[in-house]
XYZ file of C-alpha atoms in Angstrom:
730
model
C 0.000 0.000 0.000
C 1.272 3.443 -0.838
C 0.594 4.866 2.631
C 2.166 2.115 4.740
C 5.791 1.024 4.901
C 5.305 -2.736 5.259
C 7.463 -5.842 5.145
C 6.331 -8.881 3.155
C 4.365 -10.620 5.932
C 2.791 -7.387 7.154
C 1.630 -6.653 3.616
C 0.014 -10.095 3.339
C -1.940 -9.437 6.520
C -2.999 -5.906 5.517
C -4.241 -7.072 2.109
C -6.345 -9.912 3.561
C -10.050 -9.109 3.109
C -12.470 -12.009 3.571
C -12.509 -14.947 5.961
C -10.918 -15.585 9.366
C -7.228 -14.740 9.814
C -4.889 -15.102 12.788
C -1.859 -12.815 12.742
C 0.753 -14.179 15.132
C 2.557 -10.960 15.932
C 5.726 -11.295 17.993
C 6.780 -8.529 20.379
C 7.764 -5.321 18.570
C 6.763 -6.674 15.158
C 4.531 -3.735 14.181
C 1.106 -5.195 14.926
C -0.511 -1.777 15.464
C 0.711 -0.688 12.038
C -0.817 -3.832 10.526
C -4.181 -3.308 12.243
C -4.476 0.344 11.287
C -3.217 -0.115 7.731
C -5.700 -2.948 7.201
C -8.558 -0.670 8.279
C -7.296 1.971 5.851
C -6.915 -0.625 3.087
C -10.470 -1.931 3.540
C -11.921 1.573 3.339
C -9.707 3.109 0.660
C -9.082 0.240 -1.739
C -12.011 -2.124 -1.143
C -14.656 0.560 -0.527
C -15.821 -1.077 2.699
C -18.076 1.388 4.588
C -16.177 2.593 7.683
C -19.184 2.047 9.933
C -19.144 -1.686 9.107
C -15.700 -2.098 10.706
C -15.340 -2.907 14.402
C -11.877 -2.933 16.013
C -11.538 -4.049 19.639
C -8.583 -3.783 21.994
C -7.938 -3.865 25.753
C -6.657 -0.479 26.901
C -7.680 3.106 26.299
C -4.057 3.882 25.450
C -4.000 1.278 22.656
C -7.408 2.406 21.357
C -6.306 6.060 21.256
C -3.091 5.182 19.444
C -4.911 3.072 16.849
C -7.559 5.731 16.250
C -4.918 8.424 15.844
C -3.046 6.341 13.283
C -6.186 5.563 11.283
C -7.122 9.255 11.292
C -3.623 10.118 10.058
C -4.113 7.692 7.166
C -7.712 8.499 6.250
C -8.679 11.826 7.799
C -12.424 12.237 8.334
C -13.141 8.909 6.598
C -11.938 7.206 9.817
C -14.588 8.798 12.059
C -17.384 6.208 11.574
C -15.084 3.246 12.425
C -15.969 1.728 15.794
C -12.563 1.463 17.433
C -12.604 0.993 21.206
C -11.902 -1.269 24.139
C -14.134 -4.296 24.712
C -15.763 -2.610 27.683
C -16.371 0.731 25.982
C -17.970 -1.075 23.043
C -20.263 -3.071 25.324
C -21.280 -0.011 27.342
C -22.217 1.722 24.106
C -24.368 -1.255 23.049
C -26.023 -1.509 26.468
C -26.937 2.180 26.448
C -28.378 1.927 22.917
C -30.344 -1.213 23.803
C -31.329 -0.312 27.370
C -34.973 -1.073 26.590
C -34.018 -4.752 26.145
C -31.925 -5.020 29.317
C -34.187 -3.779 32.095
C -31.654 -1.073 33.029
C -31.832 2.654 32.621
C -29.468 3.990 29.965
C -27.911 6.230 32.642
C -26.413 3.255 34.499
C -23.028 3.779 36.141
C -19.991 1.488 36.299
C -18.784 0.613 39.782
C -15.054 0.541 40.361
C -13.264 -1.574 42.982
C -14.038 0.776 45.865
C -17.723 1.021 44.955
C -17.944 -2.761 44.783
C -16.303 -3.100 48.196
C -18.914 -0.720 49.620
C -21.687 -2.979 48.290
C -20.009 -6.058 49.780
C -19.744 -4.199 53.104
C -23.525 -3.758 53.087
C -24.044 -7.447 52.266
C -21.686 -8.655 55.023
C -23.700 -6.619 57.535
C -27.030 -7.848 56.158
C -26.012 -11.540 56.231
C -24.066 -11.106 59.507
C -21.035 -12.845 58.002
C -17.778 -13.359 59.880
C -15.477 -10.674 58.420
C -12.410 -12.755 59.233
C -13.665 -15.652 57.111
C -15.474 -13.658 54.438
C -13.780 -10.300 53.986
C -15.191 -7.894 51.419
C -12.027 -8.290 49.307
C -12.306 -12.086 49.339
C -15.970 -11.907 48.299
C -15.173 -9.505 45.457
C -12.279 -11.683 44.298
C -14.324 -14.915 44.278
C -17.333 -13.434 42.500
C -15.187 -11.589 39.966
C -13.324 -14.847 39.341
C -16.642 -16.629 38.744
C -17.620 -14.009 36.160
C -14.255 -14.125 34.402
C -13.882 -17.894 34.202
C -17.457 -18.712 33.291
C -20.485 -17.402 31.456
C -22.645 -18.607 34.349
C -21.315 -17.352 37.661
C -23.869 -19.272 39.730
C -22.793 -22.616 38.269
C -19.140 -21.736 38.848
C -19.776 -20.809 42.497
C -21.645 -24.052 43.196
C -18.319 -25.878 42.870
C -16.580 -23.577 45.391
C -16.009 -24.378 49.054
C -18.643 -22.511 51.110
C -20.742 -22.396 47.938
C -23.942 -21.676 49.890
C -22.456 -18.454 51.299
C -20.978 -17.325 47.974
C -24.236 -17.960 46.131
C -26.201 -15.923 48.698
C -23.692 -13.090 48.441
C -23.679 -13.236 44.632
C -27.474 -13.037 44.367
C -27.668 -10.167 46.837
C -24.790 -8.362 45.118
C -26.454 -8.584 41.709
C -29.762 -7.472 43.232
C -28.050 -4.404 44.753
C -26.365 -3.482 41.461
C -29.703 -3.645 39.671
C -31.327 -1.558 42.414
C -28.574 1.080 42.052
C -28.756 0.997 38.229
C -25.089 0.001 38.191
C -22.808 -2.589 36.612
C -19.405 -3.778 37.684
C -16.517 -4.208 35.276
C -17.190 -7.920 34.704
C -20.941 -7.528 34.160
C -20.429 -5.122 31.255
C -19.400 -8.014 29.002
C -21.777 -10.612 30.444
C -24.824 -8.336 30.145
C -24.002 -7.692 26.479
C -23.736 -11.421 25.783
C -27.047 -11.994 27.604
C -28.603 -9.206 25.525
C -27.505 -10.827 22.259
C -28.579 -14.345 23.263
C -31.971 -13.237 24.570
C -32.688 -10.997 21.575
C -31.722 -12.660 18.261
C -32.960 -9.649 16.291
C -30.603 -7.346 18.227
C -27.677 -9.715 17.589
C -28.568 -9.933 13.890
C -28.586 -6.130 13.680
C -25.030 -5.860 14.982
C -23.826 -8.868 12.961
C -24.983 -7.110 9.804
C -23.667 -3.759 11.002
C -20.162 -5.056 11.739
C -19.230 -7.264 8.806
C -15.495 -6.819 9.425
C -14.276 -7.430 12.972
C -10.721 -6.968 14.207
C -9.358 -7.891 17.633
C -6.043 -6.782 19.121
C -4.184 -8.810 21.806
C -6.368 -11.848 21.129
C -4.262 -13.994 23.465
C -5.632 -11.967 26.412
C -9.311 -12.699 25.754
C -11.270 -14.461 28.474
C -14.341 -16.631 28.041
C -16.771 -13.679 27.861
C -14.673 -11.741 25.322
C -14.282 -14.874 23.211
C -18.040 -15.502 23.292
C -18.784 -11.879 22.366
C -16.438 -12.002 19.358
C -17.736 -15.417 18.322
C -21.368 -14.230 18.349
C -20.640 -11.091 16.347
C -18.412 -12.800 13.753
C -20.493 -15.949 13.360
C -22.602 -14.673 10.460
C -19.952 -13.255 8.096
C -16.762 -14.901 9.438
C -14.655 -11.853 8.529
C -12.658 -12.025 11.733
C -9.110 -10.667 11.823
C -7.312 -11.258 15.133
C -3.817 -10.226 16.108
C -1.997 -11.709 19.064
C 0.989 -13.555 20.439
C 0.536 -16.701 22.492
C 4.034 -16.099 23.915
C 2.676 -12.941 25.571
C -0.373 -14.532 27.206
C 0.244 -13.492 30.828
C -3.197 -12.885 32.314
C -4.381 -16.416 33.059
C -4.771 -15.448 36.720
C -7.582 -13.048 35.787
C -9.379 -15.294 33.332
C -7.501 -14.935 30.018
C -7.601 -18.249 28.171
C -4.610 -19.074 25.958
C -6.647 -21.755 24.170
C -8.538 -18.989 22.358
C -5.463 -18.203 20.268
C -3.963 -21.703 20.205
C -7.174 -23.211 18.816
C -8.292 -20.370 16.558
C -8.205 -22.619 13.499
C -10.560 -25.106 15.199
C -13.036 -22.400 16.166
C -13.113 -20.764 12.725
C -13.004 -23.205 9.845
C -10.726 -22.274 6.968
C -8.730 -19.807 9.069
C -5.327 -18.715 7.773
C -2.244 -17.856 9.834
C 0.401 -15.217 9.127
C 3.488 -14.880 11.338
C 5.088 -11.505 12.031
C 8.575 -12.304 13.314
C 10.658 -9.312 12.251
C 11.192 -7.110 15.294
C 11.606 -3.329 15.073
C 12.278 -2.641 18.751
C 15.145 -4.628 20.223
C 18.712 -5.597 19.403
C 19.766 -9.006 18.153
C 21.229 -9.892 21.567
C 17.978 -9.129 23.405
C 15.880 -11.043 20.878
C 18.159 -14.091 20.995
C 17.774 -14.129 24.779
C 13.977 -13.838 24.519
C 13.782 -16.583 21.893
C 15.981 -18.852 23.995
C 13.846 -18.435 27.119
C 10.451 -18.889 25.469
C 11.576 -21.923 23.459
C 11.422 -23.894 26.724
C 7.625 -23.665 26.678
C 5.779 -26.580 25.101
C 2.253 -25.155 24.799
C 2.922 -22.552 22.086
C 2.911 -21.848 18.345
C 6.510 -21.801 17.163
C 7.993 -18.519 16.049
C 11.349 -16.781 16.388
C 11.897 -13.032 16.507
C 14.684 -11.528 14.391
C 15.959 -8.094 13.496
C 18.125 -6.447 10.915
C 19.931 -4.672 13.762
C 22.685 -7.210 14.408
C 24.699 -7.383 17.610
C 24.059 -5.001 20.485
C 25.125 -4.546 24.103
C 25.494 -7.778 26.075
C 22.841 -8.401 28.700
C 24.169 -7.517 32.162
C 23.310 -10.113 34.827
C 24.164 -8.704 38.235
C 24.404 -10.731 41.447
C 23.601 -8.327 44.275
C 24.388 -8.979 47.910
C 20.852 -8.095 48.986
C 17.848 -5.989 47.959
C 19.613 -2.791 49.075
C 22.589 -3.517 46.856
C 20.171 -4.380 44.034
C 18.510 -0.957 44.349
C 21.905 0.753 44.669
C 23.122 -0.926 41.474
C 20.004 0.162 39.563
C 20.407 3.778 40.675
C 24.103 3.954 39.766
C 23.468 2.470 36.331
C 20.687 5.005 35.715
C 22.900 7.889 36.815
C 25.678 6.683 34.531
C 23.196 6.482 31.638
C 21.971 10.016 32.354
C 25.593 11.226 32.505
C 26.065 9.772 29.015
C 23.069 11.688 27.665
C 20.029 9.464 28.304
C 16.811 10.941 29.728
C 15.377 9.491 32.940
C 12.273 8.286 31.074
C 14.481 6.030 28.944
C 14.729 3.678 31.957
C 12.223 1.250 33.435
C 12.512 -0.951 36.510
C 10.288 -4.017 36.337
C 9.504 -6.502 39.094
C 7.272 -9.494 39.686
C 5.324 -8.121 42.658
C 4.543 -4.631 43.941
C 6.167 -5.458 47.290
C 9.591 -5.342 45.605
C 9.246 -1.677 44.703
C 9.554 -0.142 48.187
C 13.343 -0.299 48.563
C 13.849 0.697 44.918
C 11.582 3.739 45.353
C 13.334 4.940 48.502
C 16.788 4.450 46.975
C 15.854 6.351 43.816
C 14.570 9.161 46.019
C 17.800 9.134 48.026
C 19.796 9.486 44.798
C 17.531 12.325 43.648
C 16.340 10.425 40.578
C 12.885 11.463 39.324
C 10.617 8.427 39.115
C 6.987 7.372 38.956
C 5.427 4.198 40.272
C 2.618 2.715 38.205
C 0.294 0.492 40.172
C 0.193 2.520 43.412
C -2.771 4.639 44.452
C -4.429 5.834 41.303
C -5.512 9.411 40.820
C -9.228 8.589 40.752
C -8.946 6.614 44.015
C -7.885 9.643 46.082
C -10.476 10.626 48.704
C -11.091 14.158 47.439
C -11.488 12.945 43.849
C -13.950 10.271 44.931
C -15.923 12.969 46.810
C -16.376 15.046 43.648
C -17.168 12.004 41.525
C -19.804 10.869 44.031
C -21.695 14.116 43.441
C -21.333 13.857 39.661
C -22.595 10.272 39.750
C -25.565 11.286 41.895
C -26.458 14.064 39.448
C -26.253 11.544 36.609
C -27.946 8.603 38.322
C -29.993 9.414 41.469
C -30.503 5.669 42.056
C -26.788 5.270 42.884
C -26.971 4.624 46.637
C -23.199 4.265 47.033
C -22.693 7.771 45.620
C -25.539 9.104 47.789
C -24.013 7.772 51.035
C -20.657 9.370 50.230
C -22.077 12.714 49.085
C -24.644 13.317 51.809
C -22.070 13.933 54.527
C -19.292 15.473 52.430
C -19.080 18.206 53.631
C -20.515 17.184 57.007
C -24.202 18.025 57.456
C -24.909 16.332 60.775
C -26.663 13.423 59.035
C -25.526 10.374 60.961
C -25.930 6.601 60.829
C -29.393 6.821 62.389
C -30.631 8.898 59.450
C -29.050 6.546 56.901
C -30.626 3.535 58.647
C -34.014 5.249 58.620
C -33.661 6.048 54.911
C -32.587 2.468 54.211
C -35.780 1.213 55.866
C -37.937 3.590 53.820
C -36.110 2.670 50.600
C -36.450 -1.049 51.290
C -40.131 -0.774 52.205
C -41.054 1.290 49.128
C -38.537 -0.239 46.686
C -36.930 3.111 45.947
C -33.420 4.580 46.090
C -31.959 6.295 49.159
C -32.143 9.640 47.377
C -35.831 9.131 46.610
C -36.324 8.093 50.238
C -34.650 11.322 51.376
C -37.097 13.277 49.210
C -39.976 11.455 50.884
C -38.777 11.445 54.491
C -41.493 13.615 56.067
C -42.281 10.788 58.508
C -38.856 11.106 60.141
C -38.160 13.378 63.146
C -38.326 17.052 62.214
C -34.625 17.840 62.761
C -33.573 14.841 60.687
C -36.058 15.616 57.924
C -34.978 19.265 57.680
C -31.324 18.283 57.223
C -32.219 15.762 54.534
C -34.466 18.285 52.776
C -31.703 20.892 52.711
C -29.453 18.352 50.993
C -32.018 17.217 48.411
C -32.984 20.841 47.691
C -29.337 21.625 46.892
C -29.108 18.618 44.573
C -32.368 19.481 42.843
C -31.398 23.139 42.348
C -28.031 22.172 40.917
C -29.577 19.469 38.697
C -31.701 22.129 37.005
C -28.496 23.927 36.011
C -26.680 20.800 34.836
C -28.019 20.961 31.308
C -27.628 24.725 31.008
C -23.892 24.730 31.765
C -21.012 22.791 30.308
C -19.650 19.982 32.498
C -16.534 21.941 33.463
C -18.484 25.049 34.511
C -21.137 22.950 36.254
C -18.532 21.072 38.313
C -16.911 24.341 39.408
C -20.341 25.731 40.335
C -21.442 22.811 42.477
C -18.069 22.732 44.298
C -18.584 26.398 45.177
C -22.183 25.760 46.166
C -21.352 22.982 48.644
C -18.299 24.956 49.905
C -15.959 22.045 49.279
C -12.875 24.266 49.477
C -13.832 25.365 52.994
C -14.431 21.722 53.959
C -10.955 20.700 52.757
C -9.319 23.595 54.583
C -11.069 22.819 57.855
C -10.874 19.033 57.860
C -7.705 18.270 55.859
C -5.554 21.180 56.951
C -2.111 19.542 56.687
C -2.832 18.157 53.208
C -5.079 20.984 52.012
C -2.740 22.317 49.309
C -2.082 18.875 47.825
C -5.770 17.974 47.772
C -6.666 21.312 46.224
C -4.080 20.679 43.492
C -5.733 17.314 42.850
C -9.136 18.984 42.503
C -7.622 21.452 40.021
C -6.141 18.501 38.115
C -9.565 16.857 38.005
C -11.175 20.043 36.716
C -8.462 20.265 34.068
C -9.168 16.694 32.961
C -12.902 17.474 32.721
C -12.217 20.558 30.619
C -9.855 18.671 28.295
C -12.303 15.774 27.947
C -15.248 18.087 27.239
C -13.338 19.963 24.542
C -12.735 16.685 22.690
C -16.380 15.611 22.575
C -18.495 15.710 19.446
C -21.534 17.983 19.520
C -24.694 16.851 21.358
C -22.847 14.258 23.467
C -23.927 13.799 27.076
C -20.680 15.080 28.606
C -21.363 13.893 32.163
C -22.275 10.352 31.169
C -19.358 10.113 28.740
C -16.886 11.419 31.327
C -18.035 9.039 34.070
C -17.838 6.144 31.623
C -14.364 7.147 30.510
C -12.847 7.351 33.993
C -14.470 4.088 35.092
C -12.455 2.288 32.419
C -9.137 4.093 32.793
C -5.987 2.435 34.169
C -2.849 4.051 35.526
C -0.806 2.692 32.591
C -3.157 4.586 30.253
C -1.788 7.726 31.887
C 1.857 6.862 31.203
C 3.256 9.728 29.200
C 6.253 9.419 26.925
C 9.084 11.838 27.704
C 7.799 12.666 31.190
C 11.340 12.885 32.546
C 10.864 10.108 35.118
C 12.116 6.561 35.549
C 9.147 4.169 35.325
C 8.607 1.554 38.040
C 5.988 -1.109 37.442
C 5.207 -4.799 37.601
C 6.030 -6.986 34.622
C 2.306 -7.412 33.978
C 1.835 -3.637 33.750
C 4.761 -3.273 31.331
C 3.157 -5.272 28.543
C 2.830 -3.187 25.371
C 5.457 -0.657 26.482
C 9.092 -0.181 25.473
C 12.124 1.494 27.015
C 15.714 2.110 25.970
C 17.018 0.391 29.125
C 15.183 -2.138 31.272
C 16.075 -3.527 34.693
C 14.301 -6.701 35.846
C 14.769 -7.029 39.612
C 14.347 -10.143 41.747
C 15.402 -12.795 39.224
C 15.285 -15.510 41.873
C 13.458 -18.788 42.345
C 10.382 -18.193 44.491
C 10.109 -14.601 43.302
C 10.402 -14.968 39.532
C 9.178 -17.550 38.775
C 6.787 -16.915 41.610
C 6.701 -19.609 44.286
C 3.063 -20.358 43.439
C 4.026 -21.403 39.905
C 6.596 -24.010 40.911
C 4.158 -26.922 40.956
C 1.945 -26.662 37.873
C 3.638 -26.745 34.431
C 0.816 -24.550 33.084
C 1.576 -21.824 35.632
C 5.331 -22.114 35.117
C 4.829 -21.602 31.374
C 2.866 -18.423 32.094
C 5.721 -17.174 34.304
C 8.135 -17.877 31.448
C 5.910 -15.924 29.069
C 6.019 -13.080 31.595
C 9.825 -13.223 31.509
C 9.679 -13.092 27.707
C 7.459 -10.011 27.919
C 9.901 -8.349 30.322
C 12.942 -9.047 28.158
C 11.258 -7.749 25.007
C 10.410 -4.392 26.633
C 14.101 -3.477 26.263
C 15.239 -1.702 23.121
C 19.000 -1.350 23.652
C 20.062 -2.473 27.124
C 18.835 -5.094 29.589
C 19.887 -5.743 33.181
C 18.770 -8.927 34.963
C 19.393 -8.764 38.715
C 19.268 -11.373 41.466
C 20.301 -11.155 45.109
C 22.127 -13.596 47.361
C 19.750 -12.773 50.199
C 16.565 -10.752 50.307
C 14.259 -9.365 52.971
C 10.761 -9.573 51.513
C 7.412 -9.709 53.329
C 9.367 -9.407 56.613
C 11.411 -12.589 56.094
C 14.966 -13.219 54.981
C 15.270 -15.547 52.011
C 18.280 -17.147 50.324
C 16.862 -18.088 46.963
C 18.913 -19.500 44.096
C 18.918 -17.400 40.953
C 15.996 -17.808 38.556
C 15.946 -20.755 36.169
C 15.166 -18.219 33.460
C 18.735 -16.908 33.754
C 19.973 -20.440 33.028
C 17.888 -20.466 29.836
C 19.817 -17.527 28.345
C 23.034 -18.559 26.511
C 26.230 -17.461 28.294
C 27.597 -15.739 25.202
C 24.733 -13.213 25.349
C 25.525 -12.128 28.923
C 28.083 -10.234 30.918
C 27.868 -11.514 34.500
C 28.825 -9.298 37.430
C 28.719 -9.429 41.227
C 28.795 -6.929 44.067
C 32.175 -5.654 45.252
C 33.166 -5.836 48.900
C 32.514 -2.123 49.281
C 29.077 -2.471 47.695
C 28.312 -5.271 50.181
C 29.553 -3.147 53.055
C 27.489 -0.204 51.819
C 24.414 -2.438 51.694
C 25.116 -3.339 55.322
C 25.858 0.335 56.163
C 29.276 -0.381 57.679
C 32.984 -0.469 56.949
C 33.924 -3.619 54.996
C 35.444 -6.394 57.094
C 38.713 -8.088 56.185
C 37.098 -11.254 54.869
C 34.855 -9.127 52.634
C 37.723 -6.905 51.502
C 39.638 -9.829 50.045
C 37.176 -9.846 47.141
C 37.653 -6.124 46.428
C 38.839 -5.251 42.911
C 38.251 -1.508 42.811
C 36.877 1.560 44.491
C 33.471 2.181 45.983
C 30.667 0.465 44.123
C 33.049 -1.413 41.813
C 31.622 -4.228 39.696
C 33.319 -7.620 39.973
C 32.986 -9.926 36.987
C 32.414 -13.561 37.936
C 35.448 -14.733 36.037
C 37.549 -12.643 38.443
C 35.898 -14.127 41.532
C 37.160 -17.242 43.343
C 35.230 -20.228 42.013
C 34.154 -21.262 45.517
C 34.606 -18.505 48.021
C 34.551 -20.591 51.225
C 34.218 -18.784 54.563
C 37.580 -17.755 56.004
C 36.382 -18.965 59.434
C 35.138 -22.443 60.327
C 31.946 -21.909 62.304
C 30.498 -24.324 64.857
C 27.061 -24.643 66.397
C 26.613 -22.751 69.711
C 29.741 -20.733 68.991
C 29.681 -17.098 70.188
C 30.172 -14.629 67.342
C 29.878 -10.887 66.772
C 28.242 -9.144 63.821
C 29.256 -5.513 63.304
C 25.664 -4.380 62.779
C 23.673 -6.730 65.030
C 26.171 -7.319 67.867
C 26.900 -10.543 69.745
C 25.035 -13.764 69.127
C 25.109 -17.555 69.157
C 25.388 -19.767 66.066
C 22.284 -21.956 66.020
C 22.629 -23.745 62.695
C 25.085 -24.236 59.815
C 23.817 -25.284 56.359
C 25.718 -25.950 53.127
C 29.401 -25.629 52.331
C 31.801 -23.293 50.540
C 30.317 -20.096 49.125
C 26.802 -21.492 49.613
C 27.207 -21.918 53.394
C 24.436 -20.275 55.441
C 24.670 -19.684 59.191
C 21.733 -18.933 61.496
C 22.538 -16.691 64.481
C 20.451 -15.920 67.573
C 21.081 -12.293 68.658
C 18.735 -12.523 71.650
C 16.071 -10.201 70.276
C 16.133 -11.638 66.767
C 17.283 -14.636 64.726
C 18.891 -13.981 61.349
C 20.511 -15.954 58.510
C 23.671 -14.910 56.671
C 25.839 -15.987 53.774
C 28.919 -17.073 55.751
C 31.356 -16.139 52.976
C 30.284 -12.517 52.867
C 28.747 -11.590 56.217
C 30.949 -9.348 58.452
C 31.110 -11.784 61.376
C 33.946 -12.460 63.793
C 34.391 -15.132 66.474
C 34.318 -13.690 69.991
C-alpha cells in the first residue's frame, strides 16, 4: 500500500479481506501498524463502509493510538469506524439497547471501591464473619466466577462454602440492579445476555459489523471470546492479532486456548506470522527466543531483526535488595551522565512489594521516578468525593454515591438517618435519594437536614443541562463549599488535595473539549474514567524513571530495562513451581519483560533478600539459566558495595574480594570459584556481627560459598551468607 511502509508478511496481513485470519505478531513486530493499515486498506481500496468495521482492543491507550493512526491515514473517513476497548464497546451497546436489558441507559460502572462498599452492606445484612469472608475475598471470588465462566452461579456451586458465595452473589447482583449500576465484569456478560436473549438485536449488529478486528487476542477471556464469536459468526470476517508467547493474564481469566485453537473455532482460518522485530537488538531477541523456546504449549515462532549485535545483557548478582537498588540507581545515573533521559529507563519486578526499597533508593539518589500500580488518581479521597456528586447528578438511584455525598461536607446526618432512609427505601422499593425526598415521617430535625441536601441537589440538577460539564462542576463545588471543607478538615494536606481537585477540573475541561456535539458530557466522562488504568496515563518523555510490575509493562518499550528479583520463588513466583501450566505463564512473563528493552537489559538477582518481613536465600531464577552465556556479561557486588548495603565499613574477609573503588563491579570470572568462609563456624559458637552485635550460632547449612549460618542475637534470629557476612568469632 502506498501509505504504509510494510514488510512482506505485514503486507500479506494488511491485504487480507475475507474470511478468518490469525496474525501471530511477535513482540515489537509492528502489529498496530498492521491493524491500522488494514482498516485503511479496507476503506480506501475495497470501498468497505467505515461504519461496518469494528476494532476491539484492551486499553484506552491502545485504542487512542490506533484511532490516531487511522485518522492520520484516512482523515475524516476514519470517524465512523468503531474502534474501542471491549468494555467501551459493550457499554455503548447496552446504552443503545437499554430497553431490552431492564436497566436505565444512565447506568453507572462501579469501580473496585464502589464494589467493596456494596459487599460491606451485604456482610452486615447476612451477619457474616469478616475474618472468614472479607469484602475483598468476596469480590475476588465473584469476579473470578464471572471471568472464568459465562454462568457465575454454576461456577460458584463448585466452590467451598458455595452456599455463602451464592447468597452473596445473588444479593450483590440485586443491589447493582437496584442502584442501576454494573461492575466491570458484568459489562461483558450483560451484552452477551442481551444478544442471546434478543436474536434480532444480535442480527442487527452482525450485519452492522461485517469486518471485525481484535487486538491482543491472546488476552481474551471466556466472555470476550463468546462476544467475538457471536458477532463474527454470520460473516466470518474475523481478523485477530496476538501472540501466544505474551499470554500473561491467566490469573484473571484470560484463556490461551482462544489463540492456540483459533483454526478449530473458525473453519478455513489462515495464519500469518510476524517475526521481524523493530524494537530490540539481536542480543535481546536471541535471549527472549531462547527463554520462550522452553515452553511446550505454544505456536513456534522466532523473533529476528536487521539490527545485528548489540550490548550484552548484564546479569548482576547483588548482595541483597539494598545492593540491588543501589546498582540500579548507579546504572541510571551513569546512563543520564552519558546523555540518556530518565524516562528512557524502566525498573520491572514481579510483585509490587519489591518496589519499596527501589523507590526509597531512587529518592535518596535524587532520581525522578513514577510508580505505576500505586494509588491511582481517581482513588484519592477528594477525587472520589467530587465524583460521588457527579454520579448522583447523573444517576440518582446510585446509593453508594448518595451515602458518600450526603455527609461530604458534614451536614450532621448520621448513621441513624441513613438507617431510617434504608428502611424507607427497602419498604417502598426506591433509592436512598428518593427516600430522602420522601422522608417527612422522620423526626423534624432529621427531615430538615435531609431536605436541605435534596434541595441543593435538585437546584443544581436544574443547572446541569444549562452549563457545560466543566463550569457545572466548578459551580457545584462552590455551592457545597468544598474548598472550605478541605481547609477545615484536611488542613495539613489541604494544598495537595486542592491541586488534585484542580487537576480533576483540568481533565474534565480537556475531555469536554474533545467531545463531538450533542454528546452527554457527564455520562461520557463518568464512563471514561471508570475504564481508565494508571498505565493509560503513562506519558512518553515525562522525565521520570518508570517503576511497574512486569504485567503492567506489557505493550510498552524502554531504551534500558532492569528486571529485579530474578530468583526462584520470586520470579518464577513460588506459586508457579508446581503446575507446568503456571510455570509456562511465568516464562511468558519473563519473555514479555525481556522484550520491553530496546538497547540495554539488566537482569538482577540477590544472594539474600528481605521480603514480606522474612529473609530468604533463593537461588537465581531458572530463566537466567535459559539464556546462553555468550549473550551475557555476568557481574557481582564488590566488597565495598556489600559493606554499603550493610551500612558499615567492609570487614577483612569481605575486603579480600575487592577489585576496585566504591561500588566497583566484579565480573564472575575474576571471583574465586568457591569462596569458602575464612572462618570455620560451629554450632553454639559465640560470634559478633558488626551491625547486630553478639550472638550464638544456632545452625550451619551448606558448604563453601553457599554456606548459610543462622545466628540468635537474643532479640532476633537472622541468617547470613557465611562467605560474605561481616562476622567475627568472639
